[in-house]
Short mmCIF file of N, CA and C in Angstrom, two decimals:
data_model
loop_
_atom_site.label_atom_id
_atom_site.label_comp_id
_atom_site.label_asym_id
_atom_site.label_seq_id
_atom_site.Cartn_x
_atom_site.Cartn_y
_atom_site.Cartn_z
N MET A 1 -21.22 14.19 16.67
CA MET A 1 -20.05 13.69 15.97
C MET A 1 -19.08 14.85 15.82
N SER A 2 -17.85 14.64 16.20
CA SER A 2 -16.87 15.72 16.15
C SER A 2 -16.39 15.94 14.71
N ASP A 3 -15.70 17.06 14.54
CA ASP A 3 -15.20 17.39 13.20
C ASP A 3 -14.15 16.40 12.73
N LEU A 4 -13.29 15.93 13.65
CA LEU A 4 -12.25 14.98 13.29
C LEU A 4 -12.85 13.65 12.83
N THR A 5 -13.89 13.22 13.53
CA THR A 5 -14.57 11.98 13.14
C THR A 5 -15.22 12.13 11.79
N LEU A 6 -15.81 13.27 11.55
CA LEU A 6 -16.46 13.53 10.27
C LEU A 6 -15.44 13.55 9.12
N ILE A 7 -14.29 14.17 9.37
CA ILE A 7 -13.25 14.22 8.35
C ILE A 7 -12.70 12.81 8.08
N LEU A 8 -12.48 12.05 9.15
CA LEU A 8 -11.98 10.69 8.99
C LEU A 8 -12.98 9.80 8.24
N ALA A 9 -14.27 9.97 8.55
CA ALA A 9 -15.29 9.20 7.84
C ALA A 9 -15.34 9.59 6.36
N GLY A 10 -15.17 10.87 6.08
CA GLY A 10 -15.14 11.31 4.69
C GLY A 10 -13.95 10.76 3.93
N LEU A 11 -12.78 10.75 4.58
CA LEU A 11 -11.58 10.20 3.94
C LEU A 11 -11.73 8.71 3.69
N LEU A 12 -12.32 8.01 4.66
CA LEU A 12 -12.55 6.57 4.46
C LEU A 12 -13.54 6.32 3.33
N GLY A 13 -14.57 7.15 3.26
CA GLY A 13 -15.53 7.02 2.16
C GLY A 13 -14.88 7.27 0.81
N LEU A 14 -14.02 8.27 0.76
CA LEU A 14 -13.31 8.57 -0.48
C LEU A 14 -12.36 7.42 -0.86
N ALA A 15 -11.67 6.87 0.14
CA ALA A 15 -10.77 5.74 -0.11
C ALA A 15 -11.56 4.52 -0.59
N MET A 16 -12.76 4.33 -0.03
CA MET A 16 -13.60 3.21 -0.48
C MET A 16 -14.00 3.38 -1.94
N ILE A 17 -14.34 4.61 -2.32
CA ILE A 17 -14.72 4.87 -3.71
C ILE A 17 -13.55 4.61 -4.65
N VAL A 18 -12.35 5.06 -4.26
CA VAL A 18 -11.17 4.83 -5.10
C VAL A 18 -10.87 3.34 -5.23
N ALA A 19 -10.96 2.62 -4.11
CA ALA A 19 -10.70 1.18 -4.16
C ALA A 19 -11.76 0.46 -5.00
N ALA A 20 -13.00 0.92 -4.91
CA ALA A 20 -14.06 0.31 -5.72
C ALA A 20 -13.82 0.57 -7.21
N LEU A 21 -13.35 1.77 -7.55
CA LEU A 21 -13.04 2.06 -8.95
C LEU A 21 -11.88 1.21 -9.45
N VAL A 22 -10.90 0.98 -8.59
CA VAL A 22 -9.78 0.09 -8.96
C VAL A 22 -10.30 -1.33 -9.17
N ALA A 23 -11.21 -1.76 -8.29
CA ALA A 23 -11.77 -3.11 -8.42
C ALA A 23 -12.57 -3.27 -9.70
N ILE A 24 -13.28 -2.24 -10.09
CA ILE A 24 -14.11 -2.31 -11.29
C ILE A 24 -13.25 -2.19 -12.55
N GLY A 25 -12.31 -1.24 -12.54
CA GLY A 25 -11.56 -0.95 -13.76
C GLY A 25 -10.24 -1.66 -13.90
N GLY A 26 -9.87 -2.45 -12.89
CA GLY A 26 -8.58 -3.12 -12.94
C GLY A 26 -8.54 -4.20 -14.00
N ARG A 27 -7.38 -4.34 -14.64
CA ARG A 27 -7.25 -5.34 -15.69
C ARG A 27 -6.81 -6.69 -15.14
N SER A 28 -6.26 -6.69 -13.94
CA SER A 28 -5.81 -7.93 -13.33
C SER A 28 -6.84 -8.40 -12.30
N LEU A 29 -7.19 -9.67 -12.35
CA LEU A 29 -8.19 -10.20 -11.44
C LEU A 29 -7.72 -10.23 -9.99
N PRO A 30 -6.47 -10.61 -9.69
CA PRO A 30 -6.03 -10.55 -8.29
C PRO A 30 -6.03 -9.13 -7.72
N ILE A 31 -5.68 -8.15 -8.53
CA ILE A 31 -5.73 -6.77 -8.06
C ILE A 31 -7.17 -6.36 -7.77
N ALA A 32 -8.10 -6.78 -8.60
CA ALA A 32 -9.51 -6.46 -8.38
C ALA A 32 -10.01 -7.12 -7.09
N ILE A 33 -9.58 -8.34 -6.83
CA ILE A 33 -9.98 -9.02 -5.60
C ILE A 33 -9.42 -8.29 -4.39
N LEU A 34 -8.15 -7.91 -4.46
CA LEU A 34 -7.55 -7.18 -3.34
C LEU A 34 -8.20 -5.82 -3.14
N ALA A 35 -8.56 -5.16 -4.22
CA ALA A 35 -9.23 -3.86 -4.09
C ALA A 35 -10.61 -4.01 -3.47
N SER A 36 -11.34 -5.04 -3.83
CA SER A 36 -12.66 -5.25 -3.20
C SER A 36 -12.50 -5.62 -1.73
N SER A 37 -11.43 -6.32 -1.39
CA SER A 37 -11.15 -6.60 0.01
C SER A 37 -10.83 -5.33 0.77
N LEU A 38 -10.15 -4.42 0.10
CA LEU A 38 -9.81 -3.14 0.72
C LEU A 38 -11.07 -2.32 0.98
N VAL A 39 -12.04 -2.40 0.08
CA VAL A 39 -13.32 -1.71 0.31
C VAL A 39 -13.98 -2.24 1.58
N SER A 40 -13.97 -3.55 1.76
CA SER A 40 -14.57 -4.13 2.95
C SER A 40 -13.80 -3.75 4.21
N LEU A 41 -12.49 -3.69 4.08
CA LEU A 41 -11.68 -3.31 5.24
C LEU A 41 -11.93 -1.86 5.64
N PHE A 42 -12.02 -0.97 4.67
CA PHE A 42 -12.34 0.43 4.96
C PHE A 42 -13.75 0.54 5.55
N ALA A 43 -14.67 -0.26 5.04
CA ALA A 43 -16.04 -0.22 5.58
C ALA A 43 -16.05 -0.68 7.03
N SER A 44 -15.23 -1.68 7.36
CA SER A 44 -15.21 -2.14 8.75
C SER A 44 -14.63 -1.06 9.67
N VAL A 45 -13.63 -0.33 9.20
CA VAL A 45 -13.09 0.77 10.01
C VAL A 45 -14.14 1.86 10.16
N LEU A 46 -14.87 2.12 9.10
CA LEU A 46 -15.92 3.13 9.16
C LEU A 46 -17.03 2.72 10.14
N PHE A 47 -17.39 1.45 10.14
CA PHE A 47 -18.37 0.96 11.12
C PHE A 47 -17.86 1.11 12.54
N LEU A 48 -16.56 0.91 12.72
CA LEU A 48 -15.97 1.07 14.04
C LEU A 48 -16.03 2.53 14.49
N ILE A 49 -15.78 3.44 13.57
CA ILE A 49 -15.86 4.87 13.89
C ILE A 49 -17.29 5.25 14.22
N LEU A 50 -18.24 4.65 13.55
CA LEU A 50 -19.66 4.96 13.78
C LEU A 50 -20.24 4.21 14.98
N ALA A 51 -19.35 3.67 15.83
CA ALA A 51 -19.73 3.02 17.09
C ALA A 51 -20.57 1.78 16.87
N ALA A 52 -20.20 0.96 15.90
CA ALA A 52 -20.86 -0.32 15.67
C ALA A 52 -19.77 -1.40 15.60
N PRO A 53 -19.16 -1.75 16.75
CA PRO A 53 -18.03 -2.68 16.70
C PRO A 53 -18.40 -4.09 16.27
N ASP A 54 -19.62 -4.54 16.59
CA ASP A 54 -20.01 -5.89 16.18
C ASP A 54 -20.16 -5.98 14.66
N VAL A 55 -20.71 -4.95 14.05
CA VAL A 55 -20.83 -4.93 12.59
C VAL A 55 -19.45 -4.81 11.96
N ALA A 56 -18.56 -4.04 12.60
CA ALA A 56 -17.20 -3.88 12.07
C ALA A 56 -16.45 -5.20 12.10
N MET A 57 -16.58 -5.95 13.19
CA MET A 57 -15.89 -7.24 13.27
C MET A 57 -16.43 -8.22 12.23
N THR A 58 -17.76 -8.22 12.05
CA THR A 58 -18.36 -9.11 11.07
C THR A 58 -17.93 -8.75 9.66
N GLU A 59 -17.90 -7.46 9.36
CA GLU A 59 -17.49 -7.02 8.03
C GLU A 59 -16.02 -7.35 7.77
N ALA A 60 -15.18 -7.18 8.79
CA ALA A 60 -13.77 -7.49 8.63
C ALA A 60 -13.56 -8.99 8.44
N ALA A 61 -14.28 -9.79 9.20
CA ALA A 61 -14.08 -11.24 9.12
C ALA A 61 -14.65 -11.82 7.84
N ILE A 62 -15.86 -11.45 7.52
CA ILE A 62 -16.53 -12.06 6.36
C ILE A 62 -16.23 -11.30 5.08
N GLY A 63 -16.45 -10.00 5.11
CA GLY A 63 -16.28 -9.21 3.89
C GLY A 63 -14.85 -9.11 3.43
N SER A 64 -13.96 -8.92 4.36
CA SER A 64 -12.57 -8.74 3.97
C SER A 64 -11.78 -10.03 4.01
N GLY A 65 -12.03 -10.87 4.99
CA GLY A 65 -11.24 -12.09 5.13
C GLY A 65 -11.75 -13.26 4.36
N LEU A 66 -12.94 -13.73 4.71
CA LEU A 66 -13.46 -14.96 4.12
C LEU A 66 -13.75 -14.82 2.62
N THR A 67 -14.34 -13.70 2.24
CA THR A 67 -14.66 -13.50 0.83
C THR A 67 -13.40 -13.44 -0.03
N THR A 68 -12.38 -12.76 0.47
CA THR A 68 -11.12 -12.68 -0.27
C THR A 68 -10.49 -14.06 -0.40
N PHE A 69 -10.52 -14.83 0.69
CA PHE A 69 -9.99 -16.19 0.63
C PHE A 69 -10.74 -17.02 -0.40
N LEU A 70 -12.08 -16.93 -0.39
CA LEU A 70 -12.86 -17.71 -1.34
C LEU A 70 -12.60 -17.30 -2.78
N PHE A 71 -12.48 -15.99 -3.03
CA PHE A 71 -12.18 -15.53 -4.38
C PHE A 71 -10.83 -16.06 -4.86
N PHE A 72 -9.80 -16.00 -4.01
CA PHE A 72 -8.49 -16.50 -4.42
C PHE A 72 -8.50 -18.01 -4.55
N PHE A 73 -9.26 -18.71 -3.71
CA PHE A 73 -9.36 -20.16 -3.81
C PHE A 73 -9.98 -20.56 -5.14
N VAL A 74 -11.08 -19.91 -5.49
CA VAL A 74 -11.75 -20.22 -6.76
C VAL A 74 -10.87 -19.82 -7.95
N LEU A 75 -10.19 -18.69 -7.83
CA LEU A 75 -9.29 -18.27 -8.91
C LEU A 75 -8.18 -19.28 -9.12
N GLY A 76 -7.64 -19.82 -8.03
CA GLY A 76 -6.62 -20.85 -8.14
C GLY A 76 -7.15 -22.12 -8.77
N ARG A 77 -8.38 -22.50 -8.40
CA ARG A 77 -9.00 -23.70 -8.99
C ARG A 77 -9.26 -23.52 -10.47
N LEU A 78 -9.68 -22.32 -10.86
CA LEU A 78 -9.96 -22.06 -12.27
C LEU A 78 -8.68 -22.07 -13.09
N ARG A 79 -7.60 -21.57 -12.52
CA ARG A 79 -6.33 -21.54 -13.27
C ARG A 79 -5.76 -22.94 -13.45
N ARG A 80 -6.05 -23.84 -12.49
CA ARG A 80 -5.57 -25.21 -12.62
C ARG A 80 -6.46 -26.04 -13.53
N GLY A 81 -7.62 -25.52 -13.89
CA GLY A 81 -8.51 -26.24 -14.78
C GLY A 81 -9.70 -26.85 -14.08
N GLY A 82 -9.83 -26.66 -12.77
CA GLY A 82 -10.98 -27.15 -12.05
C GLY A 82 -10.90 -28.63 -11.76
N PRO A 83 -11.89 -29.14 -11.07
CA PRO A 83 -11.88 -30.57 -10.71
C PRO A 83 -12.15 -31.43 -11.94
N GLU A 84 -11.61 -32.64 -11.90
CA GLU A 84 -11.83 -33.59 -12.99
C GLU A 84 -13.25 -34.13 -12.90
N VAL A 85 -13.92 -34.17 -14.02
CA VAL A 85 -15.28 -34.70 -14.09
C VAL A 85 -15.21 -36.07 -14.75
N ASP A 86 -15.80 -37.06 -14.08
CA ASP A 86 -15.76 -38.42 -14.59
C ASP A 86 -16.97 -38.64 -15.49
N ASP A 87 -16.73 -38.99 -16.78
CA ASP A 87 -17.82 -39.17 -17.74
C ASP A 87 -18.04 -40.64 -18.04
N HIS A 88 -18.30 -41.47 -17.04
CA HIS A 88 -18.55 -42.90 -17.25
C HIS A 88 -20.03 -43.20 -17.20
N ASP A 89 -20.81 -42.62 -18.08
CA ASP A 89 -22.26 -42.88 -18.13
C ASP A 89 -22.59 -44.00 -19.06
#
């Protein structure tokens, strides 16, 4: 592994830690969701640098894309009050 790759991996690791701290300590839920998505995106780039492109694509698609979509979808449903429950027992 070259020095440039090692430095880039270290910077990505540091950026992941900062984004994770923002996700944990953030007061706004959408910001926390975006920060956790950023952690997954940085992880996918790190997997790509470490010569694992299939893992990188999976992490980008599921960890960064699908999970973020699901979090925002559920957040939107919760803010609207959720689905109506029929109590005709």
